[in-house]
Coordinates of C-alpha atoms in Angstrom, one line a residue:
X13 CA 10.6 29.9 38.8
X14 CA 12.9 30.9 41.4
X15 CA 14.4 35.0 42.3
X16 CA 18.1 34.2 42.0
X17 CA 21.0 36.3 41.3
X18 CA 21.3 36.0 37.7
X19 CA 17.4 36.6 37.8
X20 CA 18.5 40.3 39.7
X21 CA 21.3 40.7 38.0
X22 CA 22.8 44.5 37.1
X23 CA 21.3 44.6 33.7
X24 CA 18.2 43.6 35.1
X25 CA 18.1 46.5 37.9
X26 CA 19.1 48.8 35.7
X27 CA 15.9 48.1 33.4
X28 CA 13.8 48.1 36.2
X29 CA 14.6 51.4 37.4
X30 CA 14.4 52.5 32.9
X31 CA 11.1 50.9 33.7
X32 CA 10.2 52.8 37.2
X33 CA 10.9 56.2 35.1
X34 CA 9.4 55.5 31.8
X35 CA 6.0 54.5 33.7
X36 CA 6.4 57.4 36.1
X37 CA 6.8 59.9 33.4
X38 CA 4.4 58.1 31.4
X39 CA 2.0 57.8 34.4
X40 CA 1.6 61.7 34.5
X41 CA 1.5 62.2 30.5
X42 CA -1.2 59.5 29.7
X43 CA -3.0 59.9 33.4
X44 CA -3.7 63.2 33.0
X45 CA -3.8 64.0 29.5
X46 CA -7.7 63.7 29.4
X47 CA -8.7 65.0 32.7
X48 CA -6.2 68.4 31.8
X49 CA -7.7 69.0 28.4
X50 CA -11.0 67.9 28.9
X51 CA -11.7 69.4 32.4
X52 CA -9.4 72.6 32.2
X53 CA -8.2 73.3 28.1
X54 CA -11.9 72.8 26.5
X55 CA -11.5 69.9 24.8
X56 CA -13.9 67.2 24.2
X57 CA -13.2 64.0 25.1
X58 CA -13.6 62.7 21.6
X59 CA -10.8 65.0 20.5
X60 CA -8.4 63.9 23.1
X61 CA -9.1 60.4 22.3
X62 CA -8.5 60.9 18.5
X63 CA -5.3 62.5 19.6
X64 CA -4.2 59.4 21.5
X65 CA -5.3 57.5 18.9
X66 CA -3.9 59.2 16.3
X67 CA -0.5 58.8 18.6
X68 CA -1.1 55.2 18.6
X69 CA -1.0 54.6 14.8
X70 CA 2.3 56.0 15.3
X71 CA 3.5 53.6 17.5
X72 CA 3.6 50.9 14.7
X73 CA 5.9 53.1 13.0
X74 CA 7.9 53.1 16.2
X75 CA 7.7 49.2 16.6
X76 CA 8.9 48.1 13.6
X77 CA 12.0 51.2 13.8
X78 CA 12.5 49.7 16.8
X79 CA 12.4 46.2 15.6
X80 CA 14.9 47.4 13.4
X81 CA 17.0 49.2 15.5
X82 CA 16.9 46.7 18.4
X83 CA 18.5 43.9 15.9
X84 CA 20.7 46.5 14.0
X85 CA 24.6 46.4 15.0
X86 CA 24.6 50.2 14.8
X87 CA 22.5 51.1 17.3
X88 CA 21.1 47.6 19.2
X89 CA 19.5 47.8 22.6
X90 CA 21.4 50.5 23.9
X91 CA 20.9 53.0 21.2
X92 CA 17.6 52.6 20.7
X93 CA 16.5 52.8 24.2
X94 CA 18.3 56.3 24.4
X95 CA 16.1 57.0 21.5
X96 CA 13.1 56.6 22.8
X97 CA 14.3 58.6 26.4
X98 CA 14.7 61.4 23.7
X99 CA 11.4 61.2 21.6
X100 CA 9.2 60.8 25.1
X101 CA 11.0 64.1 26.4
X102 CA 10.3 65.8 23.0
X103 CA 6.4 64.7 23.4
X104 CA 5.7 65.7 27.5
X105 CA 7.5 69.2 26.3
X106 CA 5.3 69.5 23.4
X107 CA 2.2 68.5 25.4
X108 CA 2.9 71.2 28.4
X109 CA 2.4 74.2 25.4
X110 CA -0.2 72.4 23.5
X111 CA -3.0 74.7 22.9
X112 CA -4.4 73.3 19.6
X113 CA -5.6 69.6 18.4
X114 CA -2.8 69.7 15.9
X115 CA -0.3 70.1 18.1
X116 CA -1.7 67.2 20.6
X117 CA -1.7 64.9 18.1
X118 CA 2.3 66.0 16.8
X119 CA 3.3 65.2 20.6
X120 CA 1.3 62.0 20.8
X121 CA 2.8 61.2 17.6
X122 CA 6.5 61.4 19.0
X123 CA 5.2 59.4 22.5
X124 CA 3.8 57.3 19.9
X125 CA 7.3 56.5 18.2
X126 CA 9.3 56.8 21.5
X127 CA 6.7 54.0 23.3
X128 CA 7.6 51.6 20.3
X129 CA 11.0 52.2 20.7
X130 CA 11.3 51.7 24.5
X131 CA 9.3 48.6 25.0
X132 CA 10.5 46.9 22.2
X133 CA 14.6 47.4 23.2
X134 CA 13.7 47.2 27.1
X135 CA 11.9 43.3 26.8
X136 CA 14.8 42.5 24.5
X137 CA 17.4 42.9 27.0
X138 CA 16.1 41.4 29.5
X139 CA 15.9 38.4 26.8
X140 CA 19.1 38.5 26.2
X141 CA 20.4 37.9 29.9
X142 CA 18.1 35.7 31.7
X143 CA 17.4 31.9 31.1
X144 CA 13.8 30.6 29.9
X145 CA 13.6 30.1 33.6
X146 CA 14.8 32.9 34.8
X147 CA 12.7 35.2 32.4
X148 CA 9.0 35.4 34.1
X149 CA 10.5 36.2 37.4
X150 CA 12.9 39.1 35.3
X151 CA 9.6 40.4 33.9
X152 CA 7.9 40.2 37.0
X153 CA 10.7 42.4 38.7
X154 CA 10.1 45.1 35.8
X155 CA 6.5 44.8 36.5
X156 CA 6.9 46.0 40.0
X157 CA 9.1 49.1 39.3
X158 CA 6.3 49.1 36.4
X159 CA 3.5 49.6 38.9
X160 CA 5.7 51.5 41.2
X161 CA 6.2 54.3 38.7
X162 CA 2.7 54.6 37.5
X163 CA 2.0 54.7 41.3
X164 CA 4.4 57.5 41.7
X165 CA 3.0 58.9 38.7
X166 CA -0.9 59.2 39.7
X167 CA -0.2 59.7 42.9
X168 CA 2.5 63.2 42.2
X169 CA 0.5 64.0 39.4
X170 CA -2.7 65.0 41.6
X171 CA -0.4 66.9 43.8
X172 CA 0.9 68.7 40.4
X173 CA -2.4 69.0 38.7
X174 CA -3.7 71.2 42.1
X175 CA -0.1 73.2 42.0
X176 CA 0.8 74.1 38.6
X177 CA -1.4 76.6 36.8
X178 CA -2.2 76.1 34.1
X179 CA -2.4 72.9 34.2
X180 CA -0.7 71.5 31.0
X181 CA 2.4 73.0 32.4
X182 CA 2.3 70.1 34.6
X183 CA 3.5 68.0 31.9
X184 CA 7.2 69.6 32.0
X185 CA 7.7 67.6 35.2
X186 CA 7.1 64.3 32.9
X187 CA 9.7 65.5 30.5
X188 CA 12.0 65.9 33.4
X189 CA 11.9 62.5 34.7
X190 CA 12.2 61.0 31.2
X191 CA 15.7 63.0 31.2
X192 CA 16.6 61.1 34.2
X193 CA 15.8 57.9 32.1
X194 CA 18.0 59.2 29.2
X195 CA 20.7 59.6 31.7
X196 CA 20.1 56.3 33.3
X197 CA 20.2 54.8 29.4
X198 CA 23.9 56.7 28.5
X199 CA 25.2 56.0 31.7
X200 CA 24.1 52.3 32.6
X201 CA 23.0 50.2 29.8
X202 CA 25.3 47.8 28.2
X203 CA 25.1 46.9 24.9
X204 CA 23.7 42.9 25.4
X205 CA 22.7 42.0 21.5
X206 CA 26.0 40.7 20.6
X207 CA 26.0 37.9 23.6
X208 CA 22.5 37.1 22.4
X209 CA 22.8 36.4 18.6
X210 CA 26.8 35.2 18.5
X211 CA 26.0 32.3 17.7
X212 CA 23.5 33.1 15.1
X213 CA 23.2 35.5 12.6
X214 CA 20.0 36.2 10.3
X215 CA 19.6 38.4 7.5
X216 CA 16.9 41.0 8.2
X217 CA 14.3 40.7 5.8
X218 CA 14.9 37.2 6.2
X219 CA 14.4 37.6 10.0
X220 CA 10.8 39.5 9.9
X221 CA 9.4 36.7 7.4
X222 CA 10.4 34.1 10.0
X223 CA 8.4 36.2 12.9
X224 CA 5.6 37.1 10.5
X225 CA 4.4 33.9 9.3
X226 CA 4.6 32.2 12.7
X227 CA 1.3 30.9 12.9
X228 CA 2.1 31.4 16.8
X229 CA 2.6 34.7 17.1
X230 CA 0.1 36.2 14.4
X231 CA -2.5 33.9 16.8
X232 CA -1.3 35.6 19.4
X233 CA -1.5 39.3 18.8
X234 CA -5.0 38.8 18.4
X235 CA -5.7 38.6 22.2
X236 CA -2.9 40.6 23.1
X237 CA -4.4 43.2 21.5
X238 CA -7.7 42.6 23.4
X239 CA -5.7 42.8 26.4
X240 CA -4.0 45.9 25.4
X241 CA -7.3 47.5 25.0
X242 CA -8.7 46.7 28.2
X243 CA -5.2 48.4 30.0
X244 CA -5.7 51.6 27.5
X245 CA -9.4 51.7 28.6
X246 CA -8.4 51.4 32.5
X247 CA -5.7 53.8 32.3
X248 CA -6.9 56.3 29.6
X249 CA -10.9 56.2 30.0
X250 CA -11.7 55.0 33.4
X251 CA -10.5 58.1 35.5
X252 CA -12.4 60.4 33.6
X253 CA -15.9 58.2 33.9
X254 CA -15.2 57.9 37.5
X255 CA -14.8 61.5 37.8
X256 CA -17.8 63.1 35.6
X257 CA -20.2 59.6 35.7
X258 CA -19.5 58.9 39.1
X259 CA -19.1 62.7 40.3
X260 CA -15.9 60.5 42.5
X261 CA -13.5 64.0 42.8
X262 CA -10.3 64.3 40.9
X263 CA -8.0 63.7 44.3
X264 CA -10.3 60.7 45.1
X265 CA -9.7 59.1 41.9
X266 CA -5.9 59.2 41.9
X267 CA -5.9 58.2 45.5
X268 CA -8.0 55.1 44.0
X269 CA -5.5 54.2 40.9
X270 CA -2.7 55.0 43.4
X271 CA -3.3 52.4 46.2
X272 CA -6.1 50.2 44.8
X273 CA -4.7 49.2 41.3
X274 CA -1.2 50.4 40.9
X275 CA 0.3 50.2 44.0
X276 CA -1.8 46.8 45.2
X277 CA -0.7 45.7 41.9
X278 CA 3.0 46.3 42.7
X279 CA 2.7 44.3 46.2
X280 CA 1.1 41.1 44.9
X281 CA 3.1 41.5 41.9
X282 CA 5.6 38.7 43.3
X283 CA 3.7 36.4 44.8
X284 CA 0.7 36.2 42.5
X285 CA 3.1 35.3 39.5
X286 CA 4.7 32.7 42.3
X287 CA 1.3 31.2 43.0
X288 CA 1.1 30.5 38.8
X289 CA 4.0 29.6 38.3
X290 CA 2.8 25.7 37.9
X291 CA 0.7 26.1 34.9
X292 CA 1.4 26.9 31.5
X293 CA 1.5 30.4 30.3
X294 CA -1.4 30.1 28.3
X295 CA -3.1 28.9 31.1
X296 CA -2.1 31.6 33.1
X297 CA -3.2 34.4 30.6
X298 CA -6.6 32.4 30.3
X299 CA -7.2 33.6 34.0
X300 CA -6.7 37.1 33.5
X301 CA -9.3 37.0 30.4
X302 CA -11.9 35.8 32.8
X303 CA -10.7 38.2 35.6
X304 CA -10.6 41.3 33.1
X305 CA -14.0 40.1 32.2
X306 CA -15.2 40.4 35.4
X307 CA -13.7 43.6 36.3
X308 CA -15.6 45.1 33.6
X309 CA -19.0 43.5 34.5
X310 CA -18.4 45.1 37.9
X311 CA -18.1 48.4 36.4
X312 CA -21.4 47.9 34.4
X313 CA -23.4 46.4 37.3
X314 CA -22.5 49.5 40.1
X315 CA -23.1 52.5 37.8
X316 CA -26.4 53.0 39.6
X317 CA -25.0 54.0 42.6
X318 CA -23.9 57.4 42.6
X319 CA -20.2 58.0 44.5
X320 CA -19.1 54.3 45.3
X321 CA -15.8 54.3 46.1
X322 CA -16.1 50.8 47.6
X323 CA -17.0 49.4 44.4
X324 CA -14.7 51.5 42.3
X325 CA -12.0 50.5 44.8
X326 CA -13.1 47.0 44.7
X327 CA -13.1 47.0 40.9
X328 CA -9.9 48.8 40.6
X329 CA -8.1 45.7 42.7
X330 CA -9.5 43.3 40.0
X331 CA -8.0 45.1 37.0
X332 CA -5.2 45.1 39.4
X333 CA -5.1 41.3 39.7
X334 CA -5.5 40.9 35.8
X335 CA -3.0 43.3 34.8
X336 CA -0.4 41.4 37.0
X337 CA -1.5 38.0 35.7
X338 CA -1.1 39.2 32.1
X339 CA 2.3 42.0 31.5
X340 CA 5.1 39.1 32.9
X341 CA 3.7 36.0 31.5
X342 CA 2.9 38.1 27.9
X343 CA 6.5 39.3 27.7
X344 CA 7.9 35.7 28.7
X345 CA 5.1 33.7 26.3
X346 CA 6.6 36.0 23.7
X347 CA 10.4 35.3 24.7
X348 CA 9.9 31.6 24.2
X349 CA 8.4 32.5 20.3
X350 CA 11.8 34.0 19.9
X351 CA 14.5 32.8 17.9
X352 CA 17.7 35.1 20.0
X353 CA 18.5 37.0 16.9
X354 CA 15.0 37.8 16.0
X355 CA 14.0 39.3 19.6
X356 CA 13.9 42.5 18.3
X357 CA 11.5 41.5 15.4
X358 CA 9.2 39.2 17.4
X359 CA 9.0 42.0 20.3
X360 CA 8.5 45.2 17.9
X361 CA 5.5 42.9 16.1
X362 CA 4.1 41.7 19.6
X363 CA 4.3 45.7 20.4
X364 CA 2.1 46.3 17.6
X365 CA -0.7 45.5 19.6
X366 CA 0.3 48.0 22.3
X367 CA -0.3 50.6 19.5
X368 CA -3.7 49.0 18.0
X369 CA -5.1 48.8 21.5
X370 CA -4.0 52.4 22.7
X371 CA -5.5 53.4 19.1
X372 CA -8.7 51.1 20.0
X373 CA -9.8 51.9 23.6
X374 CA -9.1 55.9 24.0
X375 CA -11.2 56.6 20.5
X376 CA -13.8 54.1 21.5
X377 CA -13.9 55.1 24.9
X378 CA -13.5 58.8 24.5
X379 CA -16.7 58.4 22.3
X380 CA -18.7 56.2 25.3
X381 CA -17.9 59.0 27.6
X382 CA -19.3 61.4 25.2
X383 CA -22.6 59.4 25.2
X384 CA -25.6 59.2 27.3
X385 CA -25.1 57.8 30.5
X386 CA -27.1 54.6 29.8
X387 CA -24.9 53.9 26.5
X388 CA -21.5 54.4 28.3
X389 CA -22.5 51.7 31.0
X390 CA -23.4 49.8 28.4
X391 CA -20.6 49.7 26.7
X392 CA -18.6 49.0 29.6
X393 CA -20.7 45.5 30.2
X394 CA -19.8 44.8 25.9
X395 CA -16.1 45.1 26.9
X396 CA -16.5 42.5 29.3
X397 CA -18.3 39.9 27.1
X398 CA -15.5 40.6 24.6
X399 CA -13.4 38.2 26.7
X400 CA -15.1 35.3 25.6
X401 CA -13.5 36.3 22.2
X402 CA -10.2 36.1 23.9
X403 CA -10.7 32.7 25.5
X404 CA -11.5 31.2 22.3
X405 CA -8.3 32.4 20.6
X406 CA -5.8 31.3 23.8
X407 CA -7.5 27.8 23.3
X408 CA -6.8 28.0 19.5
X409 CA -3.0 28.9 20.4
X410 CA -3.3 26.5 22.8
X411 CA -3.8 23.4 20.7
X412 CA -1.5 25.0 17.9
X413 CA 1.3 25.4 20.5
X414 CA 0.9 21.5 21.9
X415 CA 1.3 20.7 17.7
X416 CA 4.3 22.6 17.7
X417 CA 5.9 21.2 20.6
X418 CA 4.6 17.4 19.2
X419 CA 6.5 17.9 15.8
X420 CA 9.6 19.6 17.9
X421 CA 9.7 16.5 20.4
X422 CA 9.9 13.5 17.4
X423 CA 12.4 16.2 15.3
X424 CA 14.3 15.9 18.5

């Protein structure tokens, strides 16, 4: 894996910095959705997690629209990416006048639909111009604006949540940067399906049989969702145990997300996908199981000790680790599954598990942090132990991937 120029390319750059802004918009939306309406609105955190949730469920309608849209002439890449910029706009607006459940869960709803969209047409165009061995160093570029904007993100958002009164007003500043990304979108993005799928062309329905009944993939989405649960957890649950388990203050805690797990995670973004770049993806997303694992078990083993910010920083930089292990080599393990005119499928169905997780870890964890104190450390020590469920299933995919490439080698 080497950082050339195709791997830097225009089109690459320009997703990076769609990325930067969707995660820096996102980043104040989903950061401090449940410390605004649990701390300051009055709601529980069982009723914001059923509203994140409930916003979740929506993202499988907006994976497989996107799907759809991503491999549709009409609209392709470019469309549907400036149709997510205007669905996330249309949820951080309705979110800064929220005053109801209802109305939480209708702009959750439209984030949920808009996240679908975006990450679906974003992973399939960086397909579409990079190499198989250009692609894990592509992803890993994205994953540094990634962590750059959620960095941005927590870090502004603290500054916004002590400004802005009331608070949820805050969330007008989200919409605003998504508006940047919209413009970015209708300005800079080139339609790239056509280059992709010249050479082959696949009937739809045709094309999301092919994608659902690889063995491969449907293996697959049952870790990935695993995974996808432990980021929601991090991102969703986490500040809000520090904060009222840990009595850590709000400021602290961003400060802590900010430097220790989204901004470390942006600097050794490069080089830790450079160190693995010898083993096999699989491999690769083996090690961050056994390193989310271990995050986890920190954050069970601590609790006793009342305002640790050593440990919750120390904590924070393994998630960090784990999380930088596992977004580039997910998005290039699911790039080789591929067929070039099924990216679109393959992606929105890998995606589903973005929405199953998010669904997943806010309702479970919103109902952990509702709980005694001894049942929510708990819990975190369960969600640890679950990654022995996903090393079991990567060595399952292992040995059905080495089959695969056995029958492709004597086809050959």
């Amino acid at each position: 894996m080497s950082f050339d120029r195709a791997t830097i390319s225009q089109p690459i750059l320009i997703q990076a910095i769609g990325r930067g802004l969707y995660q820096l918009g996102s980043a104040i939306l989903l950061f401090y959705l449940p410390i605004v309406f649990v701390n300051y609105a009055g709601f529980t955190a069982t009723q914001v997690g059923l509203a994140v949730g409930g916003g979740s469920i929506a993202g499988f309608i907006g994976n497989f629209v996107g799907g759809a849209m991503t491999d549709s002439k009409q609209l392709g890449r470019r469309g549907t990416l400036i149709g997510a910029a205007l669905l996330s706009i249309t949820a951080a607006i309705i979110t800064a006048f929220a005053q109801t459940l209802p109305l939480l869960l209708v702009a959750n709803i439209f984030f949920g639909v808009g996240t679908g969209l975006y990450w679906t047409a974003a992973d399939a165009a960086v397909m579409d111009v990079t190499t198989s061995e250009e692609r894990q160093s592509a992803f890993s570029i994205l994953a540094v604006l990634d962590n750059v904007g959620l960095g941005l993100g927590t870090l502004g958002g603290a500054w916004l949540l002590k400004t802005i009164h009331p608070e949820n007003q805050m969330f007008t500043v989200a919409a605003a940067v998504f508006g940047m990304m919209l413009l970015l979108f209708t300005i800079g993005v080139k339609e790239t399906r056509d280059q992709a799928t010249a050479a082959e062309v696949v009937d739809g329905l045709t094309g999301w049989k092919t994608a659902v009944t690889d063995s491969r993939l449907i293996t697959y989405l049952i870790v990935n969702t695993l995974f996808i649960t432990y980021i929601a957890l991090v991102n969703s649950n986490l500040p809000l145990y520090l904060i009222n388990f840990q009595h850590i203050v709000e400021s602290t805690v961003s400060n802590l997300f900010t430097f220790g797990y989204v901004g470390l995670g942006a600097v050794i973004q490069v080089p830790i996908i450079r160190l693995i770049a010898g083993l096999g993806y699989l491999q690769s997303l083996m090690i961050s199981t056994v390193i989310w694992a271990i995050g986890f078990g920190l954050l069970a083993l601590w609790h006793p000790i009342d305002q640790n910010l050593i440990a919750a920083l120390t904590t924070l930089i393994v998630f960090a680790i784990a999380t930088v292990i596992y977004k580039p080599t997910s998005a290039t393990w699911i790039a080789e599954l591929s067929p070039p005119s099924l990216r679109g499928a393959y992606t929105a169905i890998a995606y589903q598990c973005w929405a199953i997780g998010y669904f997943i870890g806010p309702i479970f964890g919103g109902w952990a942090l509702d709980q005694p104190a001894d049942v929510t450390h708990r819990f975190w020590l369960i969600v640890g132990l679950s990654g022995g469920v996903g090393l079991l299933v990567l060595q399952l995919l292992s040995q059905r991937q080495a089959k695969h490439d056995a029958i492709t080698v004597e086809a050959d």
